[in-house]
Coordinates of C-alpha atoms in Angstrom, one line a residue:
Y23 CA 14.6 1.3 12.6
S24 CA 11.3 0.5 11.0
L25 CA 10.2 4.1 10.3
D26 CA 12.0 5.3 7.2
I27 CA 11.1 9.0 7.1
A28 CA 8.7 11.6 8.6
Y29 CA 8.4 15.1 7.4
I30 CA 6.0 17.9 6.4
V31 CA 5.2 17.2 2.7
K32 CA 3.1 20.3 2.4
P33 CA 2.1 22.9 4.9
G34 CA -0.3 21.2 7.4
I35 CA 0.2 17.7 5.9
G36 CA 2.6 15.3 7.4
Y37 CA 4.1 12.2 5.8
I38 CA 5.2 9.0 7.6
K39 CA 6.6 5.9 5.9
I40 CA 6.8 2.7 7.9
S41 CA 8.7 -0.2 6.2
R42 CA 7.8 -3.0 8.7
F43 CA 6.0 -3.5 12.0
A44 CA 8.8 -4.2 14.6
S45 CA 8.7 -4.1 18.3
T46 CA 10.0 -0.5 18.2
T47 CA 7.7 0.8 15.5
Y48 CA 5.0 2.3 17.8
D49 CA 7.6 4.3 19.8
E50 CA 9.2 5.4 16.6
F51 CA 5.8 6.5 15.3
L52 CA 5.0 8.5 18.5
D53 CA 8.3 10.3 18.3
A54 CA 7.8 11.2 14.7
F55 CA 4.1 12.1 15.2
N56 CA 5.0 14.5 18.1
A57 CA 7.7 16.1 16.1
L58 CA 5.4 16.7 13.1
T59 CA 2.6 18.0 15.3
K60 CA 5.0 20.7 16.6
Q61 CA 5.7 21.6 13.0
G62 CA 2.0 22.2 12.4
M63 CA 0.8 18.9 11.1
K64 CA -3.0 18.8 10.8
K65 CA -3.5 15.9 8.3
L66 CA -1.4 12.8 7.7
I67 CA -0.3 10.5 4.9
L68 CA 0.7 7.1 6.3
D69 CA 2.8 5.2 3.7
L70 CA 2.6 1.4 4.1
R71 CA 3.7 0.5 0.6
G72 CA 6.1 -2.4 0.4
N73 CA 5.5 -3.1 4.1
G74 CA 5.4 -6.9 4.4
G75 CA 4.0 -6.8 8.0
G76 CA 5.4 -7.8 11.4
F77 CA 3.9 -7.9 14.9
L78 CA 0.1 -8.0 15.3
K79 CA 0.5 -6.1 18.6
T80 CA 2.3 -3.2 16.8
A81 CA -0.4 -3.0 14.1
V82 CA -3.1 -2.8 16.8
E83 CA -1.2 -0.1 18.7
L84 CA -0.7 1.9 15.6
A85 CA -4.3 1.6 14.4
D86 CA -5.4 2.6 18.0
E87 CA -3.8 6.0 17.5
F88 CA -6.4 6.8 14.7
L89 CA -9.6 5.2 16.0
M90 CA -12.1 6.3 18.7
D91 CA -12.4 4.3 21.9
G92 CA -14.4 1.1 21.4
L93 CA -14.1 0.8 17.6
Q94 CA -13.0 -2.6 16.4
I95 CA -9.5 -2.9 14.8
V96 CA -9.4 -6.6 13.8
Y97 CA -10.5 -10.0 15.0
T98 CA -9.1 -13.5 14.6
E99 CA -11.1 -16.7 14.3
G100 CA -10.6 -20.3 13.3
K101 CA -12.4 -23.6 13.4
A102 CA -10.8 -24.5 16.7
H103 CA -9.7 -21.0 17.6
P104 CA -12.4 -18.9 19.4
K105 CA -13.1 -15.4 18.0
K106 CA -10.7 -12.8 19.6
V107 CA -11.5 -9.2 19.0
Y108 CA -9.1 -6.2 19.3
N109 CA -10.7 -2.9 20.0
A110 CA -9.4 0.7 20.1
S111 CA -8.8 2.3 23.5
S112 CA -9.1 6.0 24.5
R113 CA -5.4 6.8 24.1
G114 CA -5.4 7.7 20.4
G115 CA -3.7 11.0 19.5
F116 CA -5.0 11.5 16.0
E117 CA -8.6 10.3 16.1
N118 CA -10.4 13.1 14.3
N119 CA -7.9 14.6 11.8
E120 CA -8.0 13.7 8.1
M121 CA -5.6 11.1 6.9
A122 CA -4.8 8.9 3.9
V123 CA -3.1 5.5 3.8
L124 CA -0.9 4.4 0.9
I125 CA -0.8 0.6 0.0
D126 CA 0.3 -1.5 -2.8
E127 CA 0.8 -5.2 -3.8
G128 CA 3.7 -5.4 -1.3
S129 CA 1.6 -4.3 1.7
A130 CA 0.8 -7.4 3.7
S131 CA -0.3 -8.8 7.0
A132 CA 0.0 -6.1 9.7
S133 CA -0.1 -3.4 7.0
E134 CA -3.4 -4.8 5.8
I135 CA -4.8 -4.9 9.4
V136 CA -4.1 -1.2 9.8
A137 CA -5.4 -0.3 6.3
G138 CA -8.5 -2.5 6.7
A139 CA -9.3 -1.1 10.1
L140 CA -9.2 2.5 9.0
Q141 CA -11.1 1.7 5.8
D142 CA -13.9 -0.3 7.5
N143 CA -14.3 2.5 10.1
D144 CA -14.5 5.2 7.4
R145 CA -11.5 6.7 9.1
A146 CA -9.1 7.2 6.2
T147 CA -8.9 7.3 2.4
I148 CA -7.0 4.2 1.2
I149 CA -4.9 5.1 -1.9
G150 CA -2.8 2.9 -4.3
R151 CA -3.2 -0.7 -5.4
R152 CA -4.7 -3.9 -4.0
S153 CA -2.6 -5.2 -1.1
F154 CA -1.0 -8.7 -1.0
G155 CA -3.7 -10.6 0.9
K156 CA -1.8 -12.3 3.8
G157 CA -4.0 -12.9 6.8
L158 CA -3.2 -16.2 8.5
V159 CA -2.6 -16.7 12.3
Q160 CA 0.0 -19.3 13.0
D161 CA 1.0 -21.1 16.1
Q162 CA 4.6 -22.5 16.4
I163 CA 5.2 -25.8 18.1
D164 CA 8.8 -26.4 19.0
L165 CA 10.0 -30.0 18.6
S166 CA 12.6 -31.9 20.7
D167 CA 15.2 -31.9 17.9
G168 CA 15.3 -28.2 17.8
S169 CA 13.0 -27.9 14.7
A170 CA 9.6 -26.4 14.8
V171 CA 6.2 -26.8 13.1
R172 CA 4.0 -23.8 12.4
L173 CA 0.3 -24.6 12.3
T174 CA -2.3 -22.2 10.8
I175 CA -5.0 -21.9 13.5
A176 CA -7.0 -18.8 12.5
R177 CA -7.5 -15.9 10.0
Y178 CA -7.5 -12.2 10.4
Y179 CA -10.8 -10.4 9.7
T180 CA -11.4 -6.6 9.3
P181 CA -14.1 -4.9 11.4
T182 CA -16.8 -5.5 8.7
G183 CA -16.0 -9.2 8.5
R184 CA -13.7 -9.3 5.5
C185 CA -11.1 -12.0 5.4
I186 CA -7.7 -10.5 4.5
Q187 CA -6.2 -13.8 3.3
K188 CA -6.3 -14.4 -0.5
P189 CA -7.6 -17.8 -1.6
Y190 CA -5.2 -20.7 -1.7
N191 CA -7.5 -23.4 -3.0
K192 CA -5.5 -24.0 -6.2
S193 CA -2.0 -25.2 -6.6
L194 CA 1.0 -23.9 -4.6
D195 CA 2.5 -22.4 -7.7
D196 CA -0.8 -20.5 -8.4
Y197 CA -0.7 -19.1 -4.9
Y198 CA 2.9 -17.9 -5.1
N199 CA 2.5 -16.6 -8.6
E200 CA -0.7 -14.7 -7.9
E201 CA 1.2 -11.4 -7.5
Y202 CA 2.9 -11.9 -10.9
S203 CA -0.5 -12.7 -12.4
R204 CA -1.7 -9.3 -11.4
F205 CA 0.9 -7.8 -13.6
E206 CA 0.0 -10.1 -16.5
Q207 CA -3.7 -9.4 -16.2
G208 CA -3.2 -5.6 -16.1
E209 CA -4.3 -5.1 -12.5
L210 CA -1.3 -3.0 -11.6
Y211 CA -2.2 -0.5 -14.4
N212 CA -6.0 -0.5 -14.8
V213 CA -8.6 -0.3 -12.0
D214 CA -11.1 -2.3 -14.1
S215 CA -8.7 -5.3 -14.0
I216 CA -8.9 -5.6 -10.2
K217 CA -10.8 -8.9 -9.6
V218 CA -13.3 -8.5 -6.7
D219 CA -15.6 -11.2 -5.4
K220 CA -19.1 -9.6 -5.7
T221 CA -20.5 -12.3 -3.4
K222 CA -18.3 -11.0 -0.6
Q223 CA -19.6 -7.4 -0.4
F224 CA -19.6 -5.6 3.0
K225 CA -20.8 -2.2 4.1
T226 CA -18.9 0.2 6.3
P227 CA -20.8 2.3 8.9
G228 CA -20.8 5.2 6.4
G229 CA -22.4 3.0 3.7
K230 CA -19.3 2.4 1.6
T231 CA -19.1 -0.9 -0.2
V232 CA -15.9 -2.9 0.5
Y233 CA -14.9 -6.4 -0.8
G234 CA -13.5 -9.5 0.9
G235 CA -11.7 -12.3 -0.8
G236 CA -8.1 -11.3 -0.5
G237 CA -6.3 -8.1 0.2
I238 CA -7.5 -4.6 0.7
V239 CA -8.9 -2.8 -2.4
P240 CA -8.0 0.9 -2.2
D241 CA -10.7 3.6 -2.3
I242 CA -8.6 5.4 -5.0
F243 CA -6.6 3.4 -7.5
V244 CA -3.2 4.7 -8.6
P245 CA -1.5 2.7 -11.3
L246 CA 2.0 1.5 -11.2
D247 CA 4.3 4.1 -12.9
S248 CA 6.3 2.1 -15.4
V249 CA 7.7 5.2 -17.1
K250 CA 9.0 7.2 -14.2
Y251 CA 12.5 6.7 -15.4
S252 CA 13.8 6.3 -19.0
P253 CA 15.3 2.9 -19.9
V254 CA 18.8 4.4 -19.8
V255 CA 18.3 5.7 -16.2
N256 CA 16.9 2.3 -15.2
R257 CA 20.0 0.5 -16.6
L258 CA 22.3 2.9 -14.8
F259 CA 20.4 2.5 -11.5
Y260 CA 20.0 -1.3 -11.5
S261 CA 23.6 -1.9 -12.6
G262 CA 24.8 0.1 -9.6
A263 CA 26.7 2.6 -11.8
L264 CA 24.5 5.5 -10.8
N265 CA 24.9 4.8 -7.0
S266 CA 28.6 4.4 -7.4
F267 CA 29.0 7.6 -9.3
A268 CA 26.8 9.5 -6.9
F269 CA 29.0 8.4 -4.0
E270 CA 32.3 9.3 -5.7
F271 CA 30.9 12.6 -6.9
T272 CA 29.6 13.5 -3.5
D273 CA 32.8 12.5 -1.8
K274 CA 34.8 14.6 -4.3
Y275 CA 32.8 17.8 -3.6
R276 CA 31.6 17.1 -0.1
S277 CA 33.2 20.1 1.6
K278 CA 31.9 22.4 -1.2
F279 CA 28.4 21.0 -0.8
L280 CA 28.4 21.4 2.9
N281 CA 29.6 24.9 2.7
V282 CA 26.8 25.9 0.3
Y283 CA 23.9 23.9 1.7
K284 CA 23.3 24.1 5.5
N285 CA 20.8 21.2 5.8
A286 CA 18.6 18.8 3.8
A287 CA 15.9 21.4 3.3
D288 CA 18.3 23.9 1.9
F289 CA 19.8 21.3 -0.5
I290 CA 16.3 20.1 -1.7
L291 CA 15.3 23.7 -2.4
K292 CA 18.4 25.0 -4.1
Y293 CA 20.5 22.3 -5.7
K294 CA 20.1 21.6 -9.4
I295 CA 21.8 19.0 -11.6
S296 CA 23.9 20.9 -14.1
Q297 CA 25.9 20.0 -17.2
N298 CA 28.9 19.5 -14.9
E299 CA 27.3 16.4 -13.3
I300 CA 26.3 15.1 -16.7
S301 CA 29.8 15.5 -18.1
E302 CA 31.4 13.9 -15.0
M303 CA 28.9 11.0 -15.2
N304 CA 29.8 10.4 -18.9
A305 CA 33.5 10.5 -18.0
Y306 CA 32.9 8.0 -15.1
L307 CA 31.1 5.6 -17.5
E308 CA 33.9 5.9 -20.0
A309 CA 36.5 5.2 -17.3
K310 CA 34.5 2.1 -16.3
K311 CA 34.3 1.0 -19.9
V312 CA 30.5 1.4 -20.1
N313 CA 30.6 2.4 -23.7
T314 CA 26.9 1.7 -24.5
I315 CA 25.6 4.6 -22.5
H316 CA 26.1 8.3 -23.1
L317 CA 23.9 10.8 -21.3
I318 CA 22.5 13.8 -22.9
G319 CA 20.9 15.2 -19.8
N320 CA 17.2 15.1 -20.7
E321 CA 16.7 11.4 -19.9
K322 CA 13.5 11.1 -17.9
G323 CA 14.1 10.9 -14.2
F324 CA 17.8 11.3 -14.3
D325 CA 18.0 14.7 -12.5
R326 CA 15.7 13.6 -9.7
I327 CA 17.3 10.2 -9.0
L328 CA 20.9 11.6 -9.1
K329 CA 19.9 14.5 -6.9
A330 CA 18.3 12.1 -4.4
L331 CA 21.4 9.9 -4.3
I332 CA 23.7 12.8 -3.8
G333 CA 21.3 14.2 -1.1
R334 CA 21.3 10.8 0.7
N335 CA 25.1 10.8 0.7
L336 CA 25.1 14.3 2.3
F337 CA 22.0 14.3 4.5
D338 CA 20.8 10.7 4.6
K339 CA 17.1 10.0 4.4
D340 CA 16.1 13.6 5.2
A341 CA 17.0 14.6 1.6
Y342 CA 16.6 11.2 -0.2
Y343 CA 12.9 10.5 0.4
P344 CA 11.6 14.1 0.0
I345 CA 13.3 14.4 -3.4
L346 CA 12.0 11.1 -4.7
N347 CA 8.5 11.8 -3.4
Q348 CA 8.2 15.0 -5.3
N349 CA 6.9 13.0 -8.4
D350 CA 5.4 10.0 -6.6
N351 CA 1.9 9.7 -8.0
S352 CA 0.4 8.1 -4.9
I353 CA 1.7 10.8 -2.6
L354 CA 0.6 13.5 -5.0
K355 CA -2.9 12.0 -5.1
A356 CA -3.0 11.8 -1.3
I357 CA -1.9 15.5 -1.0
S358 CA -4.7 16.4 -3.5
V359 CA -7.3 14.4 -1.6
L360 CA -6.4 15.9 1.8
S361 CA -6.1 19.4 0.4
E362 CA -9.6 19.2 -0.9
K363 CA -11.0 18.4 2.5
K364 CA -11.5 21.3 4.9

């Protein structure tokens, strides 16, 4: 599957997270969209963060759902590759409702095509951080020995004429380290640190200024949250200890959990991390000879991440994502923006 989760994040507002653009993504989206519509969805948050791309055809199909007939989605063009334009058809099922799209530095290629199309057509509010900047069209030539050569033949351009591809006129190391340089230069934390090429300004039909030169710059910047979890919680999570404990704890009390909580929504609403979980976690760490960590219980983010992991072991993604998303700044901003619009 390529669609991670779809649920009503707030009355009237749906949330859909897509992790990649696969051959099945469009059908997955339609199923999720129809289910959310039946639950009263009027507005949508489309989460493309960390989505590295996939099939162009799928990106065009998805964007088509949100754009009116005849509006341009994307075009490709190269020196020896004639311009090819992809336009929206009349089949879209969500062409007039308010929506927001979430992107970050991990959103690339097909994700940028969708975000760029919706931004350039003044169709959605783009929220988050500047996307990766991957917009090359490649043609594969198979060789007789079984190997293949991929030739770059064109680039992707958004409807206003912005090139999605970031520059690669410096060294190969500079190109691959560009994402890390964003961290060093503060771009992930400060909107003023985003480098835009003022010589590549474009105007949307609604008069909004957008910039070319690499990636999609969001309409609303949300900095990377580097303090969502305390250092202790980060150590527990990345060492695997928190995941292992959550699995063993859930397994130990599984029948009790399932007797008390009927479904994911019930678990999300009612379950609270107590001193019992903290004591058992400390006992687990002691048994595993992790003597450098002792939890008090007030470590930032501990309650939420442990509850999410237990929820995932009980009810899979239906509990995991909604719990984690409760303090996700980009999602909270999107909810705020969509709630303000009538």
